[in-house]
Structure formats: structure tokens, C-alpha cells
Short mmCIF file of C-alpha atoms in Angstrom, two decimals:
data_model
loop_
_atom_site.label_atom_id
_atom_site.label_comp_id
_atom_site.label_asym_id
_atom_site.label_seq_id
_atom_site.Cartn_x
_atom_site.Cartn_y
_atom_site.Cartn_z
CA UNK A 52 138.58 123.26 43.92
CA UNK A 53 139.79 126.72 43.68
CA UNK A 54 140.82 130.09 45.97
CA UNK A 55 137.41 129.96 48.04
CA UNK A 56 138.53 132.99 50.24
CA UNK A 57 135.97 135.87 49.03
CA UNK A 58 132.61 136.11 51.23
CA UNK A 59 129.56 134.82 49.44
CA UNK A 60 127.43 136.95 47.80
CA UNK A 61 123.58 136.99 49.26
CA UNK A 62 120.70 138.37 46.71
CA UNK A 63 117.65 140.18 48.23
CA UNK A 64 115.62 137.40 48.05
CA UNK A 65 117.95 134.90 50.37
CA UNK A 66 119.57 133.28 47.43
CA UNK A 67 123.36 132.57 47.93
CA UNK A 68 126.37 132.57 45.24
CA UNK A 69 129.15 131.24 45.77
CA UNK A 70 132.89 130.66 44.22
CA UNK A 71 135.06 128.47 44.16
CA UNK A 72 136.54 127.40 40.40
CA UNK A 73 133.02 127.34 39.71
CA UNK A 74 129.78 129.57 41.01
CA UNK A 75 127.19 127.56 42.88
CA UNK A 76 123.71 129.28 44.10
CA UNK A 77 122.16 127.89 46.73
CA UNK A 78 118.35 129.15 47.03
CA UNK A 79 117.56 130.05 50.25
CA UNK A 80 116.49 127.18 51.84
CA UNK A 81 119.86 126.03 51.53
CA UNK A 82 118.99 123.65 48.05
CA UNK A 83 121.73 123.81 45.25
CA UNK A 84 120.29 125.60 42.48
CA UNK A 85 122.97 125.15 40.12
CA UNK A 86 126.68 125.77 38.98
CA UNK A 87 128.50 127.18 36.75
CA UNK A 88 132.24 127.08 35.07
CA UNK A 89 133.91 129.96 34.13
CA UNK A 90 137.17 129.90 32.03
CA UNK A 91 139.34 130.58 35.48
CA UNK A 92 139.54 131.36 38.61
CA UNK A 93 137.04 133.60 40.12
CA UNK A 94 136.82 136.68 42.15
CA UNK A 95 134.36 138.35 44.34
CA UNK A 96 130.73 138.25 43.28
CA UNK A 97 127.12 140.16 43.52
CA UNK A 98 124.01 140.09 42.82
CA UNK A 99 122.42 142.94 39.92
CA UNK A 100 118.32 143.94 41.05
CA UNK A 101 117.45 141.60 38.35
CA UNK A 102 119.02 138.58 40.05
CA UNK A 103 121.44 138.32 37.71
CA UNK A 104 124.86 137.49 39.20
CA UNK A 105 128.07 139.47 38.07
CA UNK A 106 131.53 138.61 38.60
CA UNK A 107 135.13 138.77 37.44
CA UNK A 108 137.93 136.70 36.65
CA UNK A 109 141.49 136.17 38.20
CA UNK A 110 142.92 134.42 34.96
CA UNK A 111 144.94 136.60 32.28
CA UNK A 112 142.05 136.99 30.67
CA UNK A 113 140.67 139.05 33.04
CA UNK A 114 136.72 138.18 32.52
CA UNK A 115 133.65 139.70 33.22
CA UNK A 116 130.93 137.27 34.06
CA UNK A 117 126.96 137.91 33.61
CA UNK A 118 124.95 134.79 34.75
CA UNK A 119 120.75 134.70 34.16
CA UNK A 120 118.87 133.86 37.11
CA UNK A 121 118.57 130.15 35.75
CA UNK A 122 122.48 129.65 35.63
CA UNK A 123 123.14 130.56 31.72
CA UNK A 124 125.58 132.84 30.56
CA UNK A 125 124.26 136.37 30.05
CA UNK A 126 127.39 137.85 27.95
CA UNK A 127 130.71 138.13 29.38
CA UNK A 128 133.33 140.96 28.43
CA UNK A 129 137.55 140.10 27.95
CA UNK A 130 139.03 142.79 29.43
CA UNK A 131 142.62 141.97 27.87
CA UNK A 132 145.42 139.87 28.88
CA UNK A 133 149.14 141.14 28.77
CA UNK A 134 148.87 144.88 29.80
CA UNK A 135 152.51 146.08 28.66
CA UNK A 136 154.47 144.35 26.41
CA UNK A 137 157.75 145.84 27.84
CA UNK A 138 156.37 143.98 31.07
CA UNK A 139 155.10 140.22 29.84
CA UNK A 140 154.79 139.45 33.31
CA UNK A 141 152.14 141.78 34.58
CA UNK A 142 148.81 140.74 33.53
CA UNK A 143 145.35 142.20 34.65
CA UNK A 144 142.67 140.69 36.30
CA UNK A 145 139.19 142.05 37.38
CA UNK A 146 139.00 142.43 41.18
CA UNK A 147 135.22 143.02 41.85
CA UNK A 148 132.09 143.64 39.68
CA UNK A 149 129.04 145.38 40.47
CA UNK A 150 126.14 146.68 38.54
CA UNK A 151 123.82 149.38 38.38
CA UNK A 152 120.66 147.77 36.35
CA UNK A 153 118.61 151.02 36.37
CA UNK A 154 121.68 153.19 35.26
CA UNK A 155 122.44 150.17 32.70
CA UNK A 156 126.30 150.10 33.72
CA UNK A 157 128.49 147.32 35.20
CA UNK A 158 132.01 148.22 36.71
CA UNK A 159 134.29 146.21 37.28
CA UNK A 160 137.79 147.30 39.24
CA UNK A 161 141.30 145.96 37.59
CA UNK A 162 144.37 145.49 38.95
CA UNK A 163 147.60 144.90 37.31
CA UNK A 164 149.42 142.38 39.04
CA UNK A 165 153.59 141.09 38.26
CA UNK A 166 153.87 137.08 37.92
CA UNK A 167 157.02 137.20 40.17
CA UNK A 168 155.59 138.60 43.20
CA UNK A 169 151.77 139.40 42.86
CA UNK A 170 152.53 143.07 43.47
CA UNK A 171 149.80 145.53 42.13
CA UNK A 172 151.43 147.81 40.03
CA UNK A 173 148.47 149.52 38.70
CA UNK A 174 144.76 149.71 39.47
CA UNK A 175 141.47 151.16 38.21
CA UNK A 176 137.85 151.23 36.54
CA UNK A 177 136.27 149.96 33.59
CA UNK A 178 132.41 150.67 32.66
CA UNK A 179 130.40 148.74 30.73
CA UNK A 180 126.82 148.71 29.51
CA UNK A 181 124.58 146.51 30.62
CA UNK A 182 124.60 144.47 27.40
CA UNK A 183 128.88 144.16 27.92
CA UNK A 184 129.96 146.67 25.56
CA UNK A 185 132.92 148.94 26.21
CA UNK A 186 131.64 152.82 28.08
CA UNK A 187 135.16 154.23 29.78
CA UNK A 188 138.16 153.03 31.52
CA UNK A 189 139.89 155.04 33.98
CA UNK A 190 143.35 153.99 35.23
CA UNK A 191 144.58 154.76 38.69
CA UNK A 192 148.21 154.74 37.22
CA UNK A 193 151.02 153.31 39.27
CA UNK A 194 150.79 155.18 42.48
CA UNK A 195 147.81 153.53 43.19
CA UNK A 196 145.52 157.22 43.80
CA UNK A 197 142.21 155.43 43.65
CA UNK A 198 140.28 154.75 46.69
CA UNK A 199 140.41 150.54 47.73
CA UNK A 200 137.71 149.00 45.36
CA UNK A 201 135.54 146.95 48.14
CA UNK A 202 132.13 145.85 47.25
CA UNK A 203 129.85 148.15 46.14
CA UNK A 204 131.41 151.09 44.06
CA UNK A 205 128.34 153.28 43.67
CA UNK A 206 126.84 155.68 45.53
CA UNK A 207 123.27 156.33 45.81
CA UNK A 208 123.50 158.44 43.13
CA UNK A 209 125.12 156.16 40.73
CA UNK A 210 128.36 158.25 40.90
CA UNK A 211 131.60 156.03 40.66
CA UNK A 212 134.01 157.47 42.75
CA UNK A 213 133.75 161.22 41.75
CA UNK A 214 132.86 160.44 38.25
CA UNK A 215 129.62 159.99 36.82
CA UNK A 216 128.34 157.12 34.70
CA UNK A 217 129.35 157.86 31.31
CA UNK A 218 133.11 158.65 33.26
#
């Protein structure tokens, strides 16, 4: 089994996900639903209004995730794998996903991480639509300005840390 560190993620209606090298819901009575593997290790999860669970990869391919209610894969997005080639060892990897189904964006924070010693050396923001196509990146450079990204990154009125939707 992999890193199983991250909190689960709990839907509206009780359901549970959970991650491990794999995402398991549980429906809330506690009955495995089903599971799913992804192409590598997995970070944080949630759930979209829909039901539909998001989440992002810790591999070097740095992988959004969009699973259907039922289990399936929805689409999933590469969001690259060596981020400077002056650097080979630094590689991103998506740190947390969340989605805004009525705005029809998913965001999902990077970080760029060295091989040698895990240090972040940059951070930042990528938007999607809700289909997984490319909307805006922004990158927090490397003095790390943005804010910690910690579970939900939009306000109440869908605003992504001082930007708007379209970035």
C-alpha cells in the first residue's frame, strides 16, 4: 500500500474516499463501493457537487484525476513531468484538487519538488475546465508568495485567491 497520510475525503451524502495507491469509497454505511488505480501515488482528494471525486497525483507525471460516481474514469489531465531541464531533478506534482461544478473549473495546486531533498522550490495554480482542458496557470515563482494551498481554494464567490476564474 501507499503514503495513506492525507484525511479522507467525505461527500455530502456520507460517502467516504479514500487513498492509499489506490482510491476506495466506502458508502456511508461503511460498505466498499469500489476502487480505483491511478498511475501513482496519490494526493489529497474531494468530492465535486456532482459526486464526482477529483484528485491529483504525486508521480512525475503530476495527474489530475476525475472519477464518475460509479468508479470510472471521468478524464484525467498530465500536467507535465520534468519542469526545467537545467534542473532534471525537480519534477512537479499536483498537491490538491478541487472543483467548482457550477463555475465549470477544477484547480489543482503544483509544487515543484528536488529529488535530493523534497524541497519545494516552486509552487502555484493551474485551472482547468470541467471537461480537463487547459484555462490558466499561475506560478508562485521561487519565493513561494502564494498563500498555503489547503483544501478548498475557492471562495464563495468562485474567486481563486485574488484572481477570478478565467485567471
Amino acid at each position: 500500500a501507499g503514503d495513506t497520510r492525507s484525511a479522507p475525503a467525505v461527500s455530502d451524502s456520507g460517502r467516504v474516499a479514500y487513498r492509499s495507491d489506490r482510491i476506495f469509497l466506502f458508502n456511508s454505511n461503511g460498505s466498499f463501493a469500489w476502487s480505483y488505480l491511478a498511475a501513482g501515488a496519490l494526493q489529497s482528494l474531494s468530492f465535486g457537487e456532482s459526486g464526482r471525486i477529483y484528485g491529483g497525483s504525486a508521480d512525475k507525471d503530476g495527474n489530475v484525476y476525475v472519477l464518475n460516481t460509479n468508479g470510472t474514469l471521468f478524464w484525467s489531465y498530465k500536467m507535465g513531468v520534468t519542469y526545467d531541464p537545467e534542473n532534471p531533478d525537480w519534477w512537479r506534482y499536483v498537491d490538491v484538487v478541487t472543483a467548482d461544478e457550477d463555475g465549470g473549473r477544477v484547480y489543482a495546486g503544483w509544487l515543484v519538488v528536488s529529488d535530493d531533498d523534497h524541497k519545494i522550490q516552486r509552487d502555484g495554480l493551474n485551472a482547468l475546465t470541467s471537461y480537463g482542458a487547459f484555462c490558466w496557470s499561475y506560478d508562485c515563482g521561487v519565493d513561494n508568495d502564494c498563500p498555503p494551498i489547503i483544501n478548498k481554494i475557492i471562495d464563495s464567490d468562485r474567486h481563486v485567491y485574488n484572481m477570478n476564474p478565467d485567471g
